[in-house]
Short mmCIF file of C-alpha atoms and ligand atoms in Angstrom, two decimals:
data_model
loop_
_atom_site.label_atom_id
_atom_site.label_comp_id
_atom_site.label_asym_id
_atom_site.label_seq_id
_atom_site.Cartn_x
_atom_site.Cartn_y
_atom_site.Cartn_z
CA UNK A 1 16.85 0.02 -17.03
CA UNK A 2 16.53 3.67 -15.71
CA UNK A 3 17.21 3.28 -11.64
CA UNK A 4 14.84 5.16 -9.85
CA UNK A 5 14.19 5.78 -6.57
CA UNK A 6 11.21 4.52 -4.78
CA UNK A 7 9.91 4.80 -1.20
CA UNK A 8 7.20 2.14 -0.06
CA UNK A 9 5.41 3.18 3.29
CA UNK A 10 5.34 0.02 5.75
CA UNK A 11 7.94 -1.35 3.83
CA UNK A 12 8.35 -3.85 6.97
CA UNK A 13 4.97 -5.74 6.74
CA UNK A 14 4.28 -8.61 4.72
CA UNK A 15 3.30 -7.00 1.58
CA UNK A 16 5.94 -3.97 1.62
CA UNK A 17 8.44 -6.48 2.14
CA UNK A 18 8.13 -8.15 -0.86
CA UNK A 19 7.78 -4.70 -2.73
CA UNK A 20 10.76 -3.29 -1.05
CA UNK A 21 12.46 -6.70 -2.45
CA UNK A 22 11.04 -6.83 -5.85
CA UNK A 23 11.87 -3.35 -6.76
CA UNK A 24 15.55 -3.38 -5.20
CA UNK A 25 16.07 -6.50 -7.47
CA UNK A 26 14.77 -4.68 -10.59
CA UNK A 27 17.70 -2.02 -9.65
CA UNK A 28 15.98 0.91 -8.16
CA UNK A 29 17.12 2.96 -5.09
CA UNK A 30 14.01 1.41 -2.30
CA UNK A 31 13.44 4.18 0.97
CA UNK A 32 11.09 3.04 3.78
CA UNK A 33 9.58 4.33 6.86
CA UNK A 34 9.13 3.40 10.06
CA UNK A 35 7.68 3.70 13.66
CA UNK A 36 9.16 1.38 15.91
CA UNK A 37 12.92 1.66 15.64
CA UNK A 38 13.80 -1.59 17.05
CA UNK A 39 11.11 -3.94 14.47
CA UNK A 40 12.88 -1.76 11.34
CA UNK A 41 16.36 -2.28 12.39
CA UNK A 42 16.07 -6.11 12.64
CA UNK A 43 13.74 -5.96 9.38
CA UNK A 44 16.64 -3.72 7.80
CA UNK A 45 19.25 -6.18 8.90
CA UNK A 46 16.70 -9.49 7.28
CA UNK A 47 16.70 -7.29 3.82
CA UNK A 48 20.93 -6.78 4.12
CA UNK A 49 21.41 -10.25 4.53
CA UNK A 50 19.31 -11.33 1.03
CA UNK A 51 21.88 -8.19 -0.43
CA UNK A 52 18.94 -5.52 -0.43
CA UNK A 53 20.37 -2.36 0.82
CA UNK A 54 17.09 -0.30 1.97
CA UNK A 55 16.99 3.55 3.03
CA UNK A 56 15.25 3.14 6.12
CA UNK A 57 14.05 6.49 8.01
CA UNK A 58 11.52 7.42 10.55
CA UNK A 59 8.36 8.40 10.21
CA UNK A 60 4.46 8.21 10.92
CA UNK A 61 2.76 8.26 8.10
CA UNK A 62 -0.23 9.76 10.15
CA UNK A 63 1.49 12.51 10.80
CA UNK A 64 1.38 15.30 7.97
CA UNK A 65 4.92 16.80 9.00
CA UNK A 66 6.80 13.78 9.90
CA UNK A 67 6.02 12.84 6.49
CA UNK A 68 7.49 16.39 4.96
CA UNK A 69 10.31 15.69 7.01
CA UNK A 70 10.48 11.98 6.43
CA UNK A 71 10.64 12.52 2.38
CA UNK A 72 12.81 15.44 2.66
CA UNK A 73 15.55 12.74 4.78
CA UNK A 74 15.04 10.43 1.82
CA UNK A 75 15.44 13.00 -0.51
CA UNK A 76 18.87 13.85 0.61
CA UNK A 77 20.01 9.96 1.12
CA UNK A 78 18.78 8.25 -2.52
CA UNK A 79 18.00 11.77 -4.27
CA UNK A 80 14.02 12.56 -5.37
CA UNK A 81 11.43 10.35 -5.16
CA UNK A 82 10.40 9.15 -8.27
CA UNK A 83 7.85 6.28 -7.45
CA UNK A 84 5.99 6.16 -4.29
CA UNK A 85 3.88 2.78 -3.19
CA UNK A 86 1.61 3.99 -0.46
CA UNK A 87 1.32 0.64 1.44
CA UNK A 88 1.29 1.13 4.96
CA UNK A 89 -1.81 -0.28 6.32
CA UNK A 90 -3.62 -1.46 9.72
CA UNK A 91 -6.70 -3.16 10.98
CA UNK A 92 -9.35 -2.70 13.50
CA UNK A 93 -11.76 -5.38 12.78
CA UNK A 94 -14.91 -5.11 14.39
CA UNK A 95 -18.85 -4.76 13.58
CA UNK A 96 -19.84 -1.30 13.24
CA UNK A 97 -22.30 -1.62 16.28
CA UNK A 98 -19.21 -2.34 18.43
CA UNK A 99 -16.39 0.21 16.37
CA UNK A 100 -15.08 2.49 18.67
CA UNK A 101 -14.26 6.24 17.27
CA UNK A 102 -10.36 5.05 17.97
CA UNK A 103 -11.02 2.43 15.91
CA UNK A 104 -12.62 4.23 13.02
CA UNK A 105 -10.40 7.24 13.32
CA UNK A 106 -7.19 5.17 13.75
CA UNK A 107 -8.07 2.71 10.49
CA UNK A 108 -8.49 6.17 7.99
CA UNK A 109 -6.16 7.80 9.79
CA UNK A 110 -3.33 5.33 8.80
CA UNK A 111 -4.77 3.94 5.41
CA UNK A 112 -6.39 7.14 3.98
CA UNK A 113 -5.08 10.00 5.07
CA UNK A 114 -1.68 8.84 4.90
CA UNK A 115 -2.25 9.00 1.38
CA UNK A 116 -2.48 12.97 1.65
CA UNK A 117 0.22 13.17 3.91
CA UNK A 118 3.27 11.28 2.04
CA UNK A 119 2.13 11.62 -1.81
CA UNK A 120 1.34 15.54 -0.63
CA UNK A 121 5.38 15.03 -0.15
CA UNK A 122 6.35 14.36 -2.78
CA UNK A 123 3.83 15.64 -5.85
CA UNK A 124 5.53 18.88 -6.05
CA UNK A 125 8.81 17.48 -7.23
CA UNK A 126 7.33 14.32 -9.78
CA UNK A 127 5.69 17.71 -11.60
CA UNK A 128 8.55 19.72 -11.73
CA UNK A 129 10.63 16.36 -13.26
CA UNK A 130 7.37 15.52 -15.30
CA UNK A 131 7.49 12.37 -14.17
CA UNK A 132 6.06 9.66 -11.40
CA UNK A 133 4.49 6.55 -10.67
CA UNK A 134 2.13 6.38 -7.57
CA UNK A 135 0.63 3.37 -6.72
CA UNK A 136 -1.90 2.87 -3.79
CA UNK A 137 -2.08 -0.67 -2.04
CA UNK A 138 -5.94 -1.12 -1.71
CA UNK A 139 -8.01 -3.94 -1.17
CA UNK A 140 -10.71 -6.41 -2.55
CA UNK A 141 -12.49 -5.30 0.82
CA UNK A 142 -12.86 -1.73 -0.22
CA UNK A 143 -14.60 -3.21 -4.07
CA UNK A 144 -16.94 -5.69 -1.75
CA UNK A 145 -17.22 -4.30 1.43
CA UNK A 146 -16.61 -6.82 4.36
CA UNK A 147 -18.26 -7.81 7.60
CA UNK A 148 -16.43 -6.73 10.58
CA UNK A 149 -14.54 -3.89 8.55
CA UNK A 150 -16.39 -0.55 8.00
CA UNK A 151 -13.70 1.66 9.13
CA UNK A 152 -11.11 -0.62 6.67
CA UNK A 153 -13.57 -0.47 3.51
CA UNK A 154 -13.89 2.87 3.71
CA UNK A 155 -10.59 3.71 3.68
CA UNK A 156 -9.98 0.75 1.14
CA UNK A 157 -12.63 2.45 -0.88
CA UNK A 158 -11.65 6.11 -0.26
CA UNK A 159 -7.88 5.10 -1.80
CA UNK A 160 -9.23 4.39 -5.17
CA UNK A 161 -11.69 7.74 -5.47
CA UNK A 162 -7.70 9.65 -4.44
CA UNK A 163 -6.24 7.92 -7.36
CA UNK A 164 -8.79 8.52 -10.36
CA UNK A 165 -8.88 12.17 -9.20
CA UNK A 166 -5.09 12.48 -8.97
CA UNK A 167 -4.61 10.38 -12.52
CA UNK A 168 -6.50 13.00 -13.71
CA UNK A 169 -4.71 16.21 -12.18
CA UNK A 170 -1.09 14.63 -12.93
CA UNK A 171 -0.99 12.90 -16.38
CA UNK A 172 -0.28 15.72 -17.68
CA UNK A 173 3.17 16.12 -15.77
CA UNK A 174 3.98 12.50 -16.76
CA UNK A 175 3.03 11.17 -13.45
CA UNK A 176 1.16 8.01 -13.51
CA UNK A 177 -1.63 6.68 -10.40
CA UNK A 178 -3.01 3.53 -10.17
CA UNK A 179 -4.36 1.26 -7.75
CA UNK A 180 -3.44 -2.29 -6.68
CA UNK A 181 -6.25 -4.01 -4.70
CA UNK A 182 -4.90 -7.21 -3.40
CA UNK A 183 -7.31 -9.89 -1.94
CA UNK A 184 -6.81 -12.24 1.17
CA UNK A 185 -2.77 -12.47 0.96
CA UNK A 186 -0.39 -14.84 3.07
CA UNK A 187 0.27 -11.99 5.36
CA UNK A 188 0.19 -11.87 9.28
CA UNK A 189 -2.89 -9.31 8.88
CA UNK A 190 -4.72 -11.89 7.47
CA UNK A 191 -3.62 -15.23 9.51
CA UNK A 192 -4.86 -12.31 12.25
CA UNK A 193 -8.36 -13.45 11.21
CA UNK A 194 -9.98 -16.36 13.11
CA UNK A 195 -8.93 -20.04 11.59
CA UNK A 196 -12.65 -20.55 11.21
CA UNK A 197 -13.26 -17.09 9.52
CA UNK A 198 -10.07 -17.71 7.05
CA UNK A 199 -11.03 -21.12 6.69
CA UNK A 200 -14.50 -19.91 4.68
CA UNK A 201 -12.47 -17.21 3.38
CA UNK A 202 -10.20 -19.05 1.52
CA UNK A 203 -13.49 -21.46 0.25
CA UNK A 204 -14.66 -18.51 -1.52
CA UNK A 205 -11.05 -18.01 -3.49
CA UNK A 206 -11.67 -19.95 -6.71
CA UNK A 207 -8.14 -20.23 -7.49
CA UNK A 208 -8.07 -22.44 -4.09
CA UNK A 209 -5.63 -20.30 -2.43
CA UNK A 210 -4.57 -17.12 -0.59
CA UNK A 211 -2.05 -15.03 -2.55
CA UNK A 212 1.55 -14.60 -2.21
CA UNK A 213 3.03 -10.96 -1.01
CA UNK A 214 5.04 -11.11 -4.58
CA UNK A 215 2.20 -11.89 -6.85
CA UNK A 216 1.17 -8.01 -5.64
CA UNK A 217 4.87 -6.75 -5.68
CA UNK A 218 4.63 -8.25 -8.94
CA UNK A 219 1.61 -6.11 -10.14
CA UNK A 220 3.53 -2.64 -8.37
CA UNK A 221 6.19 -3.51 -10.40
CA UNK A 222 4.44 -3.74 -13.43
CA UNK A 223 2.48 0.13 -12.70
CA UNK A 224 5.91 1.47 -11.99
CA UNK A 225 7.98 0.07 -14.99
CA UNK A 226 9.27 2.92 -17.89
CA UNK A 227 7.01 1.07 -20.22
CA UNK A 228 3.57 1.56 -18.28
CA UNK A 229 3.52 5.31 -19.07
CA UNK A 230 -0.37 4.93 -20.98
CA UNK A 231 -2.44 3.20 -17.98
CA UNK A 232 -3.40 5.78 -15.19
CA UNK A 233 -6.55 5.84 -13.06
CA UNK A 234 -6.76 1.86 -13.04
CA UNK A 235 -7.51 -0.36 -10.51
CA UNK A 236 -5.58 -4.33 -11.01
CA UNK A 237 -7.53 -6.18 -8.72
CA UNK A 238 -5.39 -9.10 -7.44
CA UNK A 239 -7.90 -11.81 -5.63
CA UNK A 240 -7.32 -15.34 -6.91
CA UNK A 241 -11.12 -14.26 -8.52
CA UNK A 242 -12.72 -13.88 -5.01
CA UNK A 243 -14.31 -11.29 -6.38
CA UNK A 244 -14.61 -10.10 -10.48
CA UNK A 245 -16.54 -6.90 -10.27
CA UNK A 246 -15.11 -4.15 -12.39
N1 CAA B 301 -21.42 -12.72 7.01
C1 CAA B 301 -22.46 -12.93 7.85
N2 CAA B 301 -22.32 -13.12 9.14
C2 CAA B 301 -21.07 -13.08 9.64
C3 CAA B 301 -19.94 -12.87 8.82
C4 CAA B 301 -20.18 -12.70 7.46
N3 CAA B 301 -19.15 -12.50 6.60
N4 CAA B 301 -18.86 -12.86 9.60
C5 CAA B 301 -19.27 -13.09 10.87
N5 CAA B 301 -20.60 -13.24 10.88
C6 CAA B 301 -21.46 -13.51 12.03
C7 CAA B 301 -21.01 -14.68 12.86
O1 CAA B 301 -21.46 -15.89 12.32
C8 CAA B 301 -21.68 -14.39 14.20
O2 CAA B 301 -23.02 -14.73 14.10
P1 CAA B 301 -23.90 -15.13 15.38
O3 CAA B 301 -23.86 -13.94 16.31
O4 CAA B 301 -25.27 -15.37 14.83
O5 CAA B 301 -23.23 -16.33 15.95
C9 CAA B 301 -21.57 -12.89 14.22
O6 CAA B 301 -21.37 -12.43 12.90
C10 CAA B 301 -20.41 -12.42 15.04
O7 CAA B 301 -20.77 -11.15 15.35
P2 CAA B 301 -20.06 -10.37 16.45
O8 CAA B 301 -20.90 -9.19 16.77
O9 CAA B 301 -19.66 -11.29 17.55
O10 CAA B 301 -18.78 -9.92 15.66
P3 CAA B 301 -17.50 -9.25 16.24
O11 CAA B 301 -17.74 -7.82 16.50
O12 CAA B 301 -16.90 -10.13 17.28
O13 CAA B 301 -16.63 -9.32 14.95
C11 CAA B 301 -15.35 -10.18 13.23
C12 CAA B 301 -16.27 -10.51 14.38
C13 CAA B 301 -14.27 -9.23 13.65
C14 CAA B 301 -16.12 -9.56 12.10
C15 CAA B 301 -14.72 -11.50 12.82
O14 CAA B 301 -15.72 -12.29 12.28
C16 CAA B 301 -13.63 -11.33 11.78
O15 CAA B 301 -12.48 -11.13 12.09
N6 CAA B 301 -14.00 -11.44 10.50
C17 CAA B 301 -13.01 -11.32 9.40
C18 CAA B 301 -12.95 -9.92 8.91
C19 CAA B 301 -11.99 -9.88 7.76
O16 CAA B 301 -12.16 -10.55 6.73
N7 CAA B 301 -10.93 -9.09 7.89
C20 CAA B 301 -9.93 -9.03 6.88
C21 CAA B 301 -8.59 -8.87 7.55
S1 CAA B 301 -7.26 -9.07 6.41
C22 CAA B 301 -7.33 -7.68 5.50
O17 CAA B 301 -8.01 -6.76 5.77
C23 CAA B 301 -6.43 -7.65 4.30
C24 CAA B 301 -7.22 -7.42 3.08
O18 CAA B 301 -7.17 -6.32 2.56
C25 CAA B 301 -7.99 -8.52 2.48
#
């Protein structure tokens, strides 16, 4: 197996964590960001204990020059980043009538144009090396749309129009982007929702359950192995069949 290195943005959250973990296991160099020093040192210490060594280092990834400077401090640690996982994700779940401009703003500003700010990062250097894997963390909500999340779907959404266009401007350079669009998954985002919310949720899942964080990690893993070098510009939609659009 080639070892690569990989950073995964929100590496700490439910999802990331299990991304961070299943790529580390496979063998590859895993870098993280983070915000709040004192939640990523504890998380850092968690991942030691199971033997997972991560490169942790600061950054917003709202913030188009803490990210420069964020992959340049990986760069130097674990050497060029060769897949990226852009992961890092919030919520502020509300119905339009009610959204706040903060709230809008603060949803694409972390989910969307994040996505500009670290891959921006790192593109350079995947086409100089003619070669890359990005994958972007979606959602079911930005194929479906959901109540309460305007701000969320769009951003959702918005992710997947950033890959196809990149697939297209990169697969030439040997760089790969896809999409991974993950329904309702065991995470503390979604036991976030209301019990009686989830409850109908999780009625509408016909494979009777919410997913696990590795049964995505799983899928990343699968975009960013050697052998998936001839599928770009796809979107694996993870759900437990809540939804089968295509
Ligand atoms: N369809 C139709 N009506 C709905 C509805 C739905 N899906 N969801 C809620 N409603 C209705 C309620 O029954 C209620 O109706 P009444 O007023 O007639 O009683 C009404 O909407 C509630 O409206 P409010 O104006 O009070 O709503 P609110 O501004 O308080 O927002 C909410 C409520 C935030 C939308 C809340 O229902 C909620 O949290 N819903 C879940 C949203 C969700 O699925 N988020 C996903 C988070 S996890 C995630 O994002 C990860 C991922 O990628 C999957």
């Amino acid at each position: 197996m080639t070892q690569r290195t990989a950073l995964v943005t929100g590496g700490t959250g439910g999802i990331g964590s299990a991304i961070v973990r299943y790529l580390a296991r496979q063998g590859h160099r895993v870098a993280s960001n983070y915000r709040d020093p004192d939640k990523a040192e504890a998380w850092r210490q968690a991942m030691a204990a199971e033997g997972i060594d991560v490169c942790l280092v600061a950054g917003d990834v709202t913030d188009p020059d803490a990210c420069a400077a964020m992959v340049r401090a990986i760069e130097e640690k674990c050497g060029p980043v060769e897949i990226l996982v852009n992961n890092a994700g919030i919520t502020r779940d509300t119905t339009f009538h009610k959204m706040t401009y903060q709230q809008w703003t603060d949803v694409i500003n972390t989910n969307l144009n994040a996505c500009f700010n670290v891959t921006r990062a790192v593109i350079d250097g995947m086409r100089a090396r003619k070669w890359g894997r990005i994958v972007q963390i979606s959602s079911i909500n930005g194929q479906k749309g959901q109540y309460g999340q305007a701000n969320y779907a769009a951003a959702k959404a918005g992710m997947h129009g950033f890959t196809i266009s990149l697939a297209q401007e990169n697969a030439k350079f040997g760089i790969t982007v896809n999409t991974v669009s993950p329904g309702y998954v065991a995470t503390d985002m979604v036991m976030a929702v209301p019990e009686e919310v989830r409850a109908k949720i999780e009625a509408q899942i016909p494979l009777g359950r919410l997913g696990k964080p590795e049964e995505i990690a799983h899928a990343v893993a699968f975009l960013t192995g050697e052998e998936t070098c001839w599928m770009t510009g796809a979107n694996l939609a993870i759900n437990g069949g809540q939804y089968m659009g295509w």
